[in-house]
Short mmCIF file of C-alpha atoms in Angstrom, two decimals:
data_model
loop_
_atom_site.label_atom_id
_atom_site.label_comp_id
_atom_site.label_asym_id
_atom_site.label_seq_id
_atom_site.Cartn_x
_atom_site.Cartn_y
_atom_site.Cartn_z
CA UNK A 10 -114.68 53.15 -37.95
CA UNK A 11 -111.08 55.08 -38.32
CA UNK A 12 -111.81 56.70 -34.69
CA UNK A 13 -112.20 53.07 -33.47
CA UNK A 14 -108.73 51.72 -34.90
CA UNK A 15 -106.94 54.72 -33.55
CA UNK A 16 -108.45 54.32 -30.18
CA UNK A 17 -107.96 50.75 -30.36
CA UNK A 18 -104.07 51.33 -31.27
CA UNK A 19 -103.80 53.99 -28.32
CA UNK A 20 -105.09 51.39 -25.93
CA UNK A 21 -102.73 48.83 -27.29
CA UNK A 22 -99.82 51.18 -26.95
CA UNK A 23 -100.78 51.87 -23.44
CA UNK A 24 -100.92 48.28 -22.52
CA UNK A 25 -97.75 47.11 -24.37
CA UNK A 26 -94.26 46.82 -22.89
CA UNK A 27 -91.95 49.54 -24.03
CA UNK A 28 -89.61 47.39 -25.88
CA UNK A 29 -89.86 45.27 -28.79
CA UNK A 30 -88.85 42.11 -27.12
CA UNK A 31 -91.59 42.39 -24.47
CA UNK A 32 -89.04 43.74 -21.93
CA UNK A 33 -89.81 46.78 -20.00
CA UNK A 34 -86.79 48.74 -18.68
CA UNK A 35 -87.61 50.70 -15.75
CA UNK A 36 -84.41 52.59 -15.20
CA UNK A 37 -80.72 51.56 -16.06
CA UNK A 38 -80.70 48.08 -16.72
CA UNK A 39 -81.12 46.94 -20.26
CA UNK A 40 -79.85 43.28 -20.16
CA UNK A 41 -81.85 40.34 -21.56
CA UNK A 42 -81.61 41.84 -25.00
CA UNK A 43 -80.52 38.62 -26.83
CA UNK A 44 -80.64 39.83 -30.26
CA UNK A 45 -77.77 40.92 -32.19
CA UNK A 46 -78.60 42.09 -35.54
CA UNK A 47 -76.48 44.06 -37.78
CA UNK A 48 -77.38 47.90 -38.55
CA UNK A 49 -75.25 47.50 -41.69
CA UNK A 50 -73.78 44.48 -43.49
CA UNK A 51 -72.24 44.03 -46.89
CA UNK A 52 -70.49 40.75 -47.89
CA UNK A 53 -70.07 41.20 -51.48
CA UNK A 54 -66.54 41.79 -52.91
CA UNK A 55 -65.49 45.45 -53.57
CA UNK A 56 -62.14 45.70 -55.31
CA UNK A 57 -59.93 48.55 -56.11
CA UNK A 58 -56.80 48.49 -58.45
CA UNK A 59 -54.81 50.66 -60.66
CA UNK A 60 -55.50 53.90 -58.32
CA UNK A 61 -53.70 55.06 -55.38
CA UNK A 62 -56.76 57.44 -54.52
CA UNK A 63 -58.73 56.54 -51.42
CA UNK A 64 -62.11 54.77 -52.91
CA UNK A 65 -65.19 54.58 -50.62
CA UNK A 66 -66.65 51.16 -50.67
CA UNK A 67 -69.40 51.66 -48.22
CA UNK A 68 -71.31 54.75 -46.95
CA UNK A 69 -74.46 55.09 -44.75
CA UNK A 70 -76.06 57.05 -42.03
CA UNK A 71 -76.35 56.32 -38.39
CA UNK A 72 -79.08 58.11 -37.21
CA UNK A 73 -78.69 60.62 -34.35
CA UNK A 74 -79.23 59.16 -30.91
CA UNK A 75 -78.84 55.43 -31.97
CA UNK A 76 -76.13 54.57 -29.58
CA UNK A 77 -77.10 56.33 -26.40
CA UNK A 78 -74.64 57.93 -24.15
CA UNK A 79 -73.10 54.59 -23.03
CA UNK A 80 -73.66 52.56 -26.16
CA UNK A 81 -71.18 51.37 -28.77
CA UNK A 82 -70.48 50.38 -32.41
CA UNK A 83 -69.27 47.09 -33.13
CA UNK A 84 -67.49 46.85 -36.42
CA UNK A 85 -66.20 43.54 -38.09
CA UNK A 86 -64.48 43.57 -41.51
CA UNK A 87 -62.32 41.38 -43.67
CA UNK A 88 -59.93 42.59 -46.44
CA UNK A 89 -57.83 40.96 -48.85
CA UNK A 90 -54.90 41.41 -51.05
CA UNK A 91 -54.50 40.42 -54.56
CA UNK A 92 -50.93 41.35 -54.40
CA UNK A 93 -48.67 40.02 -51.52
CA UNK A 94 -45.98 42.60 -51.15
CA UNK A 95 -44.89 45.21 -48.56
CA UNK A 96 -46.78 48.05 -50.11
CA UNK A 97 -49.42 49.40 -47.75
CA UNK A 98 -52.98 48.74 -48.53
CA UNK A 99 -55.33 50.55 -46.13
CA UNK A 100 -58.98 50.30 -44.99
CA UNK A 101 -60.13 53.51 -43.48
CA UNK A 102 -63.23 53.70 -41.08
CA UNK A 103 -64.66 57.13 -40.86
CA UNK A 104 -67.54 58.20 -38.54
CA UNK A 105 -68.78 61.76 -39.05
CA UNK A 106 -65.59 62.30 -41.20
CA UNK A 107 -63.20 61.36 -38.35
CA UNK A 108 -60.79 58.50 -39.03
CA UNK A 109 -61.62 55.84 -36.21
CA UNK A 110 -59.05 53.21 -37.70
CA UNK A 111 -56.56 52.71 -40.55
CA UNK A 112 -55.56 49.07 -40.29
CA UNK A 113 -53.18 48.08 -43.21
CA UNK A 114 -51.73 45.02 -45.01
CA UNK A 115 -48.19 45.70 -45.20
CA UNK A 116 -45.96 42.49 -44.94
CA UNK A 117 -44.76 40.50 -47.83
CA UNK A 118 -46.94 37.68 -46.96
CA UNK A 119 -49.99 39.34 -46.02
CA UNK A 120 -53.14 38.24 -47.91
CA UNK A 121 -55.87 39.14 -45.46
CA UNK A 122 -56.78 41.23 -42.52
CA UNK A 123 -59.63 40.53 -40.03
CA UNK A 124 -60.77 43.25 -37.79
CA UNK A 125 -63.03 43.28 -34.80
CA UNK A 126 -63.33 46.33 -32.73
CA UNK A 127 -65.68 48.60 -30.78
CA UNK A 128 -66.36 52.46 -30.43
CA UNK A 129 -67.65 53.23 -27.00
CA UNK A 130 -69.56 56.37 -26.01
CA UNK A 131 -68.31 57.61 -22.66
CA UNK A 132 -71.40 58.68 -20.79
CA UNK A 133 -71.86 61.14 -23.36
CA UNK A 134 -73.09 61.27 -27.05
CA UNK A 135 -70.22 63.30 -27.89
CA UNK A 136 -67.24 61.52 -26.34
CA UNK A 137 -65.73 58.17 -27.46
CA UNK A 138 -62.90 55.78 -26.97
CA UNK A 139 -61.64 52.97 -29.03
CA UNK A 140 -58.38 51.04 -29.95
CA UNK A 141 -55.60 53.06 -31.31
CA UNK A 142 -56.39 54.65 -34.81
CA UNK A 143 -53.13 53.69 -36.23
CA UNK A 144 -52.23 51.25 -39.08
CA UNK A 145 -52.25 48.22 -36.60
CA UNK A 146 -54.30 45.28 -38.06
CA UNK A 147 -54.69 43.18 -34.73
CA UNK A 148 -57.80 43.62 -32.92
CA UNK A 149 -57.41 42.03 -29.46
CA UNK A 150 -53.88 42.61 -28.29
CA UNK A 151 -51.47 45.15 -26.95
CA UNK A 152 -50.64 48.48 -28.53
CA UNK A 153 -47.62 50.74 -28.30
CA UNK A 154 -49.81 53.81 -28.31
CA UNK A 155 -52.52 55.17 -26.27
CA UNK A 156 -56.36 54.57 -26.98
CA UNK A 157 -57.88 56.69 -29.49
CA UNK A 158 -60.36 59.27 -28.16
CA UNK A 159 -62.90 61.10 -30.33
CA UNK A 160 -65.60 64.00 -29.93
CA UNK A 161 -68.16 62.80 -32.55
CA UNK A 162 -71.60 64.14 -31.93
CA UNK A 163 -73.57 61.02 -32.26
CA UNK A 164 -76.81 62.73 -31.17
CA UNK A 165 -77.17 63.74 -34.78
CA UNK A 166 -77.06 61.80 -38.01
CA UNK A 167 -73.55 61.17 -39.00
CA UNK A 168 -72.02 59.36 -41.98
CA UNK A 169 -70.09 56.07 -41.69
CA UNK A 170 -67.86 55.32 -44.45
CA UNK A 171 -65.33 52.71 -45.28
CA UNK A 172 -62.64 53.54 -47.70
CA UNK A 173 -59.83 51.40 -49.47
CA UNK A 174 -56.42 52.83 -50.45
CA UNK A 175 -53.39 51.49 -52.17
CA UNK A 176 -50.23 53.12 -51.51
CA UNK A 177 -48.90 51.88 -54.86
CA UNK A 178 -51.54 52.10 -57.71
CA UNK A 179 -50.66 48.79 -59.22
CA UNK A 180 -51.56 46.78 -56.23
CA UNK A 181 -55.07 45.34 -55.54
CA UNK A 182 -57.11 44.97 -52.46
CA UNK A 183 -60.66 43.96 -51.69
CA UNK A 184 -63.07 44.46 -48.92
CA UNK A 185 -64.71 41.06 -48.46
CA UNK A 186 -66.93 41.52 -45.55
CA UNK A 187 -68.24 44.45 -43.54
CA UNK A 188 -70.77 44.53 -40.51
CA UNK A 189 -71.61 47.20 -38.00
CA UNK A 190 -73.79 46.90 -35.24
CA UNK A 191 -75.33 49.54 -32.93
CA UNK A 192 -75.16 48.52 -29.32
CA UNK A 193 -77.67 50.75 -27.75
CA UNK A 194 -77.29 51.87 -24.14
CA UNK A 195 -78.91 55.18 -23.09
CA UNK B 22 -114.22 64.04 -26.84
CA UNK B 23 -111.08 65.28 -25.41
CA UNK B 24 -109.89 61.71 -24.27
CA UNK B 25 -110.94 60.37 -27.85
CA UNK B 26 -108.59 63.04 -29.36
CA UNK B 27 -105.81 62.12 -27.16
CA UNK B 28 -106.26 58.41 -28.13
CA UNK B 29 -106.37 59.25 -31.90
CA UNK B 30 -103.13 61.24 -31.78
CA UNK B 31 -101.60 58.37 -29.63
CA UNK B 32 -103.00 55.73 -31.97
CA UNK B 33 -101.70 57.51 -35.03
CA UNK B 34 -98.43 57.79 -33.58
CA UNK B 35 -98.12 54.18 -32.86
CA UNK B 36 -99.19 53.09 -36.17
CA UNK B 37 -96.46 55.49 -37.67
CA UNK B 38 -93.79 54.84 -35.29
CA UNK B 39 -92.83 51.42 -36.70
CA UNK B 40 -91.93 53.20 -39.93
CA UNK B 41 -89.45 55.35 -38.03
CA UNK B 42 -87.96 53.49 -35.49
CA UNK B 43 -88.46 49.80 -36.51
CA UNK B 44 -86.01 49.47 -39.03
CA UNK B 45 -85.99 45.71 -39.34
CA UNK B 46 -86.57 46.06 -43.02
CA UNK B 47 -85.15 49.33 -43.84
CA UNK B 48 -82.55 49.88 -46.50
CA UNK B 49 -80.18 52.75 -46.24
CA UNK B 50 -78.14 53.40 -49.50
CA UNK B 51 -79.16 50.15 -50.85
CA UNK B 52 -77.88 47.92 -48.06
CA UNK B 53 -79.93 46.45 -45.50
CA UNK B 54 -80.30 48.07 -42.00
CA UNK B 55 -81.42 45.72 -39.49
CA UNK B 56 -82.56 47.56 -36.66
CA UNK B 57 -79.95 48.87 -34.59
CA UNK B 58 -82.43 49.36 -31.49
CA UNK B 59 -82.54 45.58 -31.09
CA UNK B 60 -78.89 45.37 -29.75
CA UNK B 61 -77.85 46.27 -26.37
CA UNK B 62 -74.90 45.16 -24.07
CA UNK B 63 -75.69 43.61 -20.65
CA UNK B 64 -73.45 46.22 -19.17
CA UNK B 65 -71.23 48.78 -20.61
CA UNK B 66 -68.98 51.68 -19.24
CA UNK B 67 -66.32 53.94 -20.95
CA UNK B 68 -65.93 56.41 -18.28
CA UNK B 69 -62.28 56.44 -17.58
CA UNK B 70 -61.04 55.12 -14.06
CA UNK B 71 -57.59 55.96 -13.38
CA UNK B 72 -55.41 54.11 -10.67
CA UNK B 73 -52.12 55.63 -9.48
CA UNK B 74 -49.88 56.33 -6.54
CA UNK B 75 -50.90 52.66 -5.17
CA UNK B 76 -49.68 49.16 -5.52
CA UNK B 77 -53.07 48.03 -4.15
CA UNK B 78 -55.42 45.78 -6.33
CA UNK B 79 -58.06 48.28 -7.12
CA UNK B 80 -61.48 47.53 -8.48
CA UNK B 81 -62.15 49.66 -11.79
CA UNK B 82 -65.33 48.18 -13.09
CA UNK B 83 -68.09 45.90 -11.41
CA UNK B 84 -71.44 44.66 -12.38
CA UNK B 85 -73.67 41.72 -11.16
CA UNK B 86 -74.79 38.82 -13.45
CA UNK B 87 -78.29 38.07 -12.15
CA UNK B 88 -78.65 34.53 -10.96
CA UNK B 89 -80.58 32.19 -13.57
CA UNK B 90 -79.73 34.52 -16.45
CA UNK B 91 -77.11 32.46 -18.33
CA UNK B 92 -78.79 28.97 -18.22
CA UNK B 93 -76.72 25.73 -18.07
CA UNK B 94 -74.71 26.74 -21.49
CA UNK B 95 -74.99 30.45 -21.54
CA UNK B 96 -71.97 32.58 -21.72
CA UNK B 97 -70.51 35.95 -21.15
CA UNK B 98 -68.36 38.00 -23.36
CA UNK B 99 -66.29 40.73 -21.84
CA UNK B 100 -64.79 43.30 -24.05
CA UNK B 101 -62.34 45.83 -22.38
CA UNK B 102 -59.88 48.54 -23.35
CA UNK B 103 -57.09 49.39 -20.65
CA UNK B 104 -54.14 52.11 -20.92
CA UNK B 105 -51.03 52.73 -19.03
CA UNK B 106 -49.81 56.41 -18.74
CA UNK B 107 -46.11 55.46 -18.71
CA UNK B 108 -44.45 52.88 -20.91
CA UNK B 109 -41.94 50.97 -18.89
CA UNK B 110 -41.08 47.47 -17.86
CA UNK B 111 -42.73 47.59 -14.34
CA UNK B 112 -45.35 45.10 -13.77
CA UNK B 113 -48.80 46.10 -14.44
CA UNK B 114 -51.49 43.42 -13.81
CA UNK B 115 -55.13 43.42 -15.08
CA UNK B 116 -57.59 40.78 -13.48
CA UNK B 117 -60.98 39.56 -14.21
CA UNK B 118 -62.84 38.02 -11.62
CA UNK B 119 -66.52 36.22 -11.66
CA UNK B 120 -68.11 35.12 -8.58
CA UNK B 121 -64.81 35.99 -6.85
CA UNK B 122 -62.74 33.33 -8.82
CA UNK B 123 -60.11 34.45 -10.99
CA UNK B 124 -60.85 34.21 -14.51
CA UNK B 125 -58.03 35.79 -16.28
CA UNK B 126 -54.81 37.82 -15.27
CA UNK B 127 -52.39 39.41 -17.66
CA UNK B 128 -49.36 41.32 -16.82
CA UNK B 129 -48.13 44.19 -19.10
CA UNK B 130 -44.69 45.44 -19.03
CA UNK B 131 -43.96 47.74 -21.97
CA UNK B 132 -47.37 48.51 -23.88
CA UNK B 133 -49.21 51.66 -23.87
CA UNK B 134 -52.65 50.25 -24.38
CA UNK B 135 -54.52 46.80 -24.50
CA UNK B 136 -57.80 45.37 -26.09
CA UNK B 137 -59.02 42.33 -24.05
CA UNK B 138 -61.96 39.99 -25.04
CA UNK B 139 -62.56 37.11 -22.67
CA UNK B 140 -65.57 34.33 -23.25
CA UNK B 141 -66.91 32.65 -20.00
CA UNK B 142 -68.88 29.63 -20.84
CA UNK B 143 -71.19 27.57 -18.55
CA UNK B 144 -70.21 24.05 -19.11
CA UNK B 145 -73.92 22.18 -19.27
CA UNK B 146 -74.34 23.31 -15.67
CA UNK B 147 -74.78 26.65 -14.13
CA UNK B 148 -72.26 25.85 -11.59
CA UNK B 149 -69.18 25.23 -13.78
CA UNK B 150 -67.22 27.34 -16.40
CA UNK B 151 -64.53 27.46 -18.72
CA UNK B 152 -62.63 30.36 -20.17
CA UNK B 153 -59.43 30.79 -22.16
CA UNK B 154 -56.21 32.37 -20.75
CA UNK B 155 -56.59 31.70 -16.90
CA UNK B 156 -53.64 33.28 -15.34
CA UNK B 157 -50.93 33.63 -18.09
CA UNK B 158 -48.99 36.21 -19.21
CA UNK B 159 -50.28 36.51 -22.70
CA UNK B 160 -51.87 39.44 -24.17
CA UNK B 161 -53.85 38.15 -26.96
CA UNK B 162 -57.49 37.11 -26.54
CA UNK B 163 -57.24 34.75 -29.39
CA UNK B 164 -54.51 32.62 -30.48
CA UNK B 165 -51.91 30.40 -28.96
CA UNK B 166 -52.31 30.67 -25.20
CA UNK B 167 -49.79 29.50 -22.49
CA UNK B 168 -50.87 28.72 -18.81
CA UNK B 169 -53.84 27.12 -17.59
CA UNK B 170 -57.17 27.66 -18.61
CA UNK B 171 -59.92 28.92 -16.39
CA UNK B 172 -61.93 26.03 -14.81
CA UNK B 173 -64.64 27.79 -12.69
CA UNK B 174 -67.18 26.66 -10.13
CA UNK B 175 -69.35 29.98 -9.74
CA UNK B 176 -72.97 29.26 -9.06
CA UNK B 177 -74.69 31.34 -11.98
CA UNK B 178 -78.05 30.19 -10.27
CA UNK B 179 -77.70 33.25 -8.14
CA UNK B 180 -76.30 36.59 -8.35
CA UNK B 181 -72.63 36.93 -8.96
CA UNK B 182 -70.31 39.82 -9.23
CA UNK B 183 -68.14 40.19 -12.33
CA UNK B 184 -65.33 42.73 -11.77
CA UNK B 185 -62.05 43.99 -13.48
CA UNK B 186 -59.10 45.28 -11.24
CA UNK B 187 -55.73 46.59 -11.84
CA UNK B 188 -52.68 46.87 -9.86
CA UNK B 189 -49.44 48.67 -10.37
CA UNK B 190 -46.06 46.96 -9.42
CA UNK B 191 -44.47 50.09 -8.78
CA UNK B 192 -46.94 52.91 -6.97
CA UNK B 193 -45.83 55.95 -9.34
CA UNK B 194 -47.15 53.90 -12.44
CA UNK B 195 -50.58 54.92 -13.67
CA UNK B 196 -53.05 52.50 -15.09
CA UNK B 197 -56.54 53.41 -16.69
CA UNK B 198 -59.70 51.41 -17.36
CA UNK B 199 -60.72 52.89 -20.65
CA UNK B 200 -63.92 50.82 -21.46
CA UNK B 201 -65.75 47.72 -20.14
CA UNK B 202 -68.50 45.93 -21.74
CA UNK B 203 -70.18 42.68 -20.97
CA UNK B 204 -72.74 41.04 -23.49
CA UNK B 205 -74.60 37.95 -22.60
CA UNK B 206 -75.69 34.99 -24.55
CA UNK B 207 -78.10 32.71 -22.71
CA UNK B 208 -78.45 29.17 -24.00
CA UNK B 209 -80.62 26.17 -22.66
CA UNK B 210 -82.28 28.68 -20.39
CA UNK B 211 -86.04 28.54 -19.60
CA UNK B 212 -88.17 31.11 -21.06
CA UNK B 213 -88.18 34.01 -18.58
CA UNK B 214 -91.48 35.43 -17.53
CA UNK B 215 -92.58 38.28 -15.40
CA UNK B 216 -92.99 35.99 -12.35
CA UNK B 217 -89.27 34.82 -12.74
CA UNK B 218 -87.38 36.54 -9.94
CA UNK B 219 -84.17 36.81 -11.51
CA UNK B 220 -83.99 40.38 -12.58
CA UNK B 221 -82.76 43.39 -10.59
CA UNK B 222 -85.04 45.59 -8.68
CA UNK B 223 -84.92 48.37 -11.50
CA UNK B 224 -86.35 45.88 -14.16
CA UNK B 225 -89.70 44.19 -14.80
CA UNK B 226 -90.52 41.82 -17.43
CA UNK B 227 -93.93 41.74 -19.13
CA UNK B 228 -94.46 38.17 -21.03
CA UNK B 229 -91.93 36.11 -22.30
CA UNK B 230 -88.48 37.07 -22.98
CA UNK B 231 -87.49 36.37 -26.66
CA UNK B 232 -84.37 34.42 -26.44
CA UNK B 233 -84.19 32.86 -29.76
CA UNK B 234 -85.63 35.32 -32.14
CA UNK B 235 -84.22 36.10 -35.55
CA UNK B 236 -81.21 37.91 -34.22
CA UNK B 237 -77.64 37.03 -33.54
CA UNK B 238 -77.83 34.10 -31.03
CA UNK B 239 -76.24 30.70 -30.22
CA UNK B 240 -77.03 27.88 -32.62
CA UNK B 241 -74.49 25.47 -31.07
CA UNK B 242 -72.92 25.68 -27.67
CA UNK B 243 -70.77 22.54 -26.86
CA UNK B 244 -68.46 22.64 -23.90
CA UNK B 245 -68.20 18.62 -23.35
CA UNK B 246 -64.38 17.87 -23.68
CA UNK B 247 -63.62 15.45 -26.51
CA UNK B 248 -60.09 13.91 -26.83
CA UNK B 249 -58.82 13.01 -30.13
CA UNK B 250 -57.99 9.23 -29.91
CA UNK B 251 -54.51 8.45 -28.75
CA UNK B 252 -51.80 7.52 -31.32
CA UNK B 253 -53.54 8.77 -34.25
CA UNK B 254 -52.49 11.13 -36.73
CA UNK B 255 -55.92 11.03 -38.39
CA UNK B 256 -58.30 13.97 -38.34
CA UNK B 257 -60.79 13.25 -35.58
CA UNK B 258 -64.12 14.94 -35.08
CA UNK B 259 -64.29 16.70 -31.89
CA UNK B 260 -67.46 18.78 -32.30
CA UNK B 261 -70.17 18.70 -34.76
CA UNK B 262 -73.73 20.35 -35.29
CA UNK B 263 -76.19 21.21 -37.78
CA UNK B 264 -76.93 24.68 -39.13
CA UNK B 265 -80.62 24.86 -39.81
CA UNK B 266 -81.46 25.70 -43.54
CA UNK B 267 -82.15 29.32 -44.01
CA UNK B 268 -81.11 30.39 -40.51
CA UNK B 269 -78.48 32.91 -41.94
CA UNK B 270 -80.51 34.56 -44.60
CA UNK B 271 -78.76 35.80 -47.68
CA UNK B 272 -76.57 38.28 -45.74
CA UNK B 273 -76.05 36.58 -42.46
CA UNK B 274 -73.13 35.64 -40.57
CA UNK B 275 -71.98 32.71 -38.32
CA UNK B 276 -69.51 33.49 -35.72
CA UNK B 277 -67.55 30.34 -34.64
CA UNK B 278 -65.47 30.42 -31.28
CA UNK B 279 -63.39 27.28 -30.13
CA UNK B 280 -60.99 26.37 -27.47
CA UNK B 281 -58.58 23.32 -27.11
CA UNK B 282 -55.94 22.28 -24.79
CA UNK B 283 -53.25 20.10 -25.98
CA UNK B 284 -49.62 18.64 -25.15
CA UNK B 285 -47.40 21.66 -25.00
CA UNK B 286 -44.61 21.08 -27.10
CA UNK B 287 -43.17 22.31 -30.67
CA UNK B 288 -45.31 19.71 -32.67
CA UNK B 289 -48.14 21.04 -34.75
CA UNK B 290 -51.53 20.47 -33.96
CA UNK B 291 -54.25 21.29 -36.48
CA UNK B 292 -57.84 22.23 -36.40
CA UNK B 293 -60.34 22.23 -39.26
CA UNK B 294 -63.83 23.51 -39.47
CA UNK B 295 -66.03 22.27 -42.32
CA UNK B 296 -69.48 23.80 -43.44
CA UNK B 297 -71.42 21.59 -45.81
CA UNK B 298 -68.20 19.56 -46.45
CA UNK B 299 -66.27 22.75 -47.52
CA UNK B 300 -63.28 23.76 -45.32
CA UNK B 301 -63.89 27.33 -43.98
CA UNK B 302 -61.29 27.60 -41.55
CA UNK B 303 -58.04 25.58 -40.79
CA UNK B 304 -55.30 26.48 -38.45
CA UNK B 305 -52.25 25.01 -36.69
CA UNK B 306 -50.61 25.70 -33.32
CA UNK B 307 -47.77 24.67 -31.28
CA UNK B 308 -45.85 25.39 -28.01
CA UNK B 309 -49.28 26.11 -26.33
CA UNK B 310 -51.15 24.48 -23.67
CA UNK B 311 -54.39 25.85 -25.03
CA UNK B 312 -55.60 27.57 -27.90
CA UNK B 313 -58.29 29.81 -28.63
CA UNK B 314 -59.91 30.99 -31.87
CA UNK B 315 -62.81 32.62 -33.53
CA UNK B 316 -63.80 33.55 -37.03
CA UNK B 317 -66.73 34.48 -39.07
CA UNK B 318 -68.40 33.06 -42.11
CA UNK B 319 -70.77 35.31 -44.01
CA UNK B 320 -73.30 34.67 -46.83
CA UNK B 321 -72.50 36.98 -49.83
CA UNK B 322 -75.81 38.38 -50.77
CA UNK B 323 -76.82 34.88 -51.67
CA UNK B 324 -77.76 31.60 -49.98
CA UNK B 325 -75.24 29.75 -51.79
CA UNK B 326 -71.89 31.70 -51.57
CA UNK B 327 -69.78 32.36 -48.71
CA UNK B 328 -66.68 34.10 -47.46
CA UNK B 329 -64.80 32.67 -44.48
CA UNK B 330 -61.35 32.63 -42.92
CA UNK B 331 -59.40 30.52 -45.01
CA UNK B 332 -56.43 28.26 -44.46
CA UNK B 333 -53.27 29.33 -42.38
CA UNK B 334 -50.50 27.88 -40.63
CA UNK B 335 -50.87 30.92 -38.05
CA UNK B 336 -53.05 30.49 -34.91
CA UNK B 337 -54.20 34.22 -34.79
CA UNK B 338 -57.82 34.95 -35.21
CA UNK B 339 -58.28 38.78 -35.64
CA UNK B 340 -55.22 40.09 -37.25
CA UNK B 341 -53.08 40.38 -40.34
CA UNK B 342 -52.17 36.79 -41.91
CA UNK B 343 -50.51 35.52 -45.08
CA UNK B 344 -53.50 33.79 -46.38
CA UNK B 345 -56.67 34.32 -48.55
CA UNK B 346 -60.19 34.22 -47.26
CA UNK B 347 -61.91 31.08 -48.47
CA UNK B 348 -64.77 31.63 -50.94
CA UNK B 349 -67.03 28.78 -50.89
CA UNK B 350 -70.33 27.71 -52.43
CA UNK B 351 -72.56 25.80 -50.17
CA UNK B 352 -76.49 25.74 -49.94
CA UNK B 353 -77.10 27.38 -46.71
CA UNK B 354 -81.00 27.06 -47.53
CA UNK B 355 -81.00 23.63 -46.53
CA UNK B 356 -79.71 21.99 -43.12
CA UNK B 357 -75.74 21.82 -43.36
CA UNK B 358 -73.32 19.96 -40.96
CA UNK B 359 -70.75 22.09 -39.25
CA UNK B 360 -67.89 19.85 -38.17
CA UNK B 361 -64.63 20.67 -36.12
CA UNK B 362 -61.84 18.22 -36.41
CA UNK B 363 -58.39 17.97 -34.67
CA UNK B 364 -55.28 16.29 -35.62
CA UNK B 365 -51.55 15.80 -34.30
CA UNK B 366 -48.40 15.85 -36.19
CA UNK B 367 -46.88 13.58 -33.67
CA UNK B 368 -49.24 10.47 -32.71
CA UNK B 369 -48.07 10.62 -29.03
CA UNK B 370 -49.29 14.09 -28.63
CA UNK B 371 -52.86 14.74 -27.28
CA UNK B 372 -55.39 17.44 -28.14
CA UNK B 373 -58.73 17.85 -26.71
CA UNK B 374 -61.59 20.00 -27.80
CA UNK B 375 -62.97 22.02 -24.81
CA UNK B 376 -65.57 24.49 -26.34
CA UNK B 377 -67.07 24.92 -29.75
CA UNK B 378 -69.72 27.96 -29.80
CA UNK B 379 -71.57 28.93 -33.21
CA UNK B 380 -73.55 32.32 -33.08
CA UNK B 381 -75.69 33.15 -35.81
CA UNK B 382 -76.45 36.68 -37.07
CA UNK B 383 -79.28 36.84 -39.27
CA UNK B 384 -79.59 39.24 -42.23
CA UNK B 385 -81.91 39.31 -45.13
#
């Protein structure tokens, strides 16, 4: 009985298409993948106050090889400030321990930052490019610095973290929303 | 006997494989992981391409959009990063062309790098498109935009090239394509089958392509122009739709993208988006010919609590603003209306809704 089940499963595997959405990709083309689902999402408030020490709000592992040599990470996040002043309040995105981006709320009226950016593998699982890694808080615009390049080995499991940091301890900031998607392209 | 063993091993691996690879319901660190392997860009390259010592327009990225893949209401989202090796005031132009038609051109004079995102929507027909920022000089992708919007007539029923070019105004300058990615959102497109001859030679399709599965996909695509009544200061609904109950699940996200065109003067024009009667985003713009915005609204580990963009006098989308996010309480487990209204601060002004797109990213 068990043998029959395994044999049946084997036959199903042989006859089934290679991808989960009934799409078989023979070589380079991978289009037609209509589903975008987050690899990681957290929409509950994470607050830090009365500390100037960086606090990790989210930490998870991206399995090695998930992106593929030409894949990307798509990161969206929203932070808010409980204190509207010019003190720097940062969120810090790290992948494999490397800071990808450190956007800051730092103008007197700033109460919110919405971020939307990608990290692209550059035909290699250990070479990446993204928007500048500085404190700028705008996603789709011009920058006065060069794009950020990295040498993170995405072929192995790597930790992704989102940290929050107040420059002045008495300030308050919140991570309101975070999503990360892995757009796989071998 | 040998083949039975092979099948047994293969069968066992197939039975166990979903536990390892198919992470649809996997939790990592207590937070949901929704299967990274479900996502893939239509086209992506991040290999640097340099153009220097020439003033000629040079193609730095190119792909082909197969005919029929977008449908009548599908859209393309192009995301690119560019850089310049020298910061100066010389003209440096980046252009995006679809089917030979110029979708967007922008001229950079003193920046070091740019991140650009363009949405190209089919307008109820496979042979008509609109897109923000036609041939203006604005760098921003979302916000108040000067210059004409793109009104295209590309026949997407047949294969069409989508390319990015750069040109230096002074030959000694040096420009780089850093990354170029195209994602595709078909809508109102017939299901594709293996016999549908729309894919390239390197791809076959077995069975039906799942285009409305439980992932991130368009829920509302409306590109029918709707102009608010003349000489009215009242809020006027230009787009509306229904978000099906439960479609987001308790951690899902709606992404709303819109575009308007309007009288270009200093008078403020307002846009308000309401979900279940609650304001989730409100903006104002002036001194622009058209306006493009995008925001997200997410369920907060609950079907009845959402975080969204909030209210701002600024027209920007993905940036730093002086407003707090909106924290609202709408029961997303039942059908809820999503309504977009516009209004003028001076009755003689006009404002027209041109595109209203809602995508849903489901997460349990």
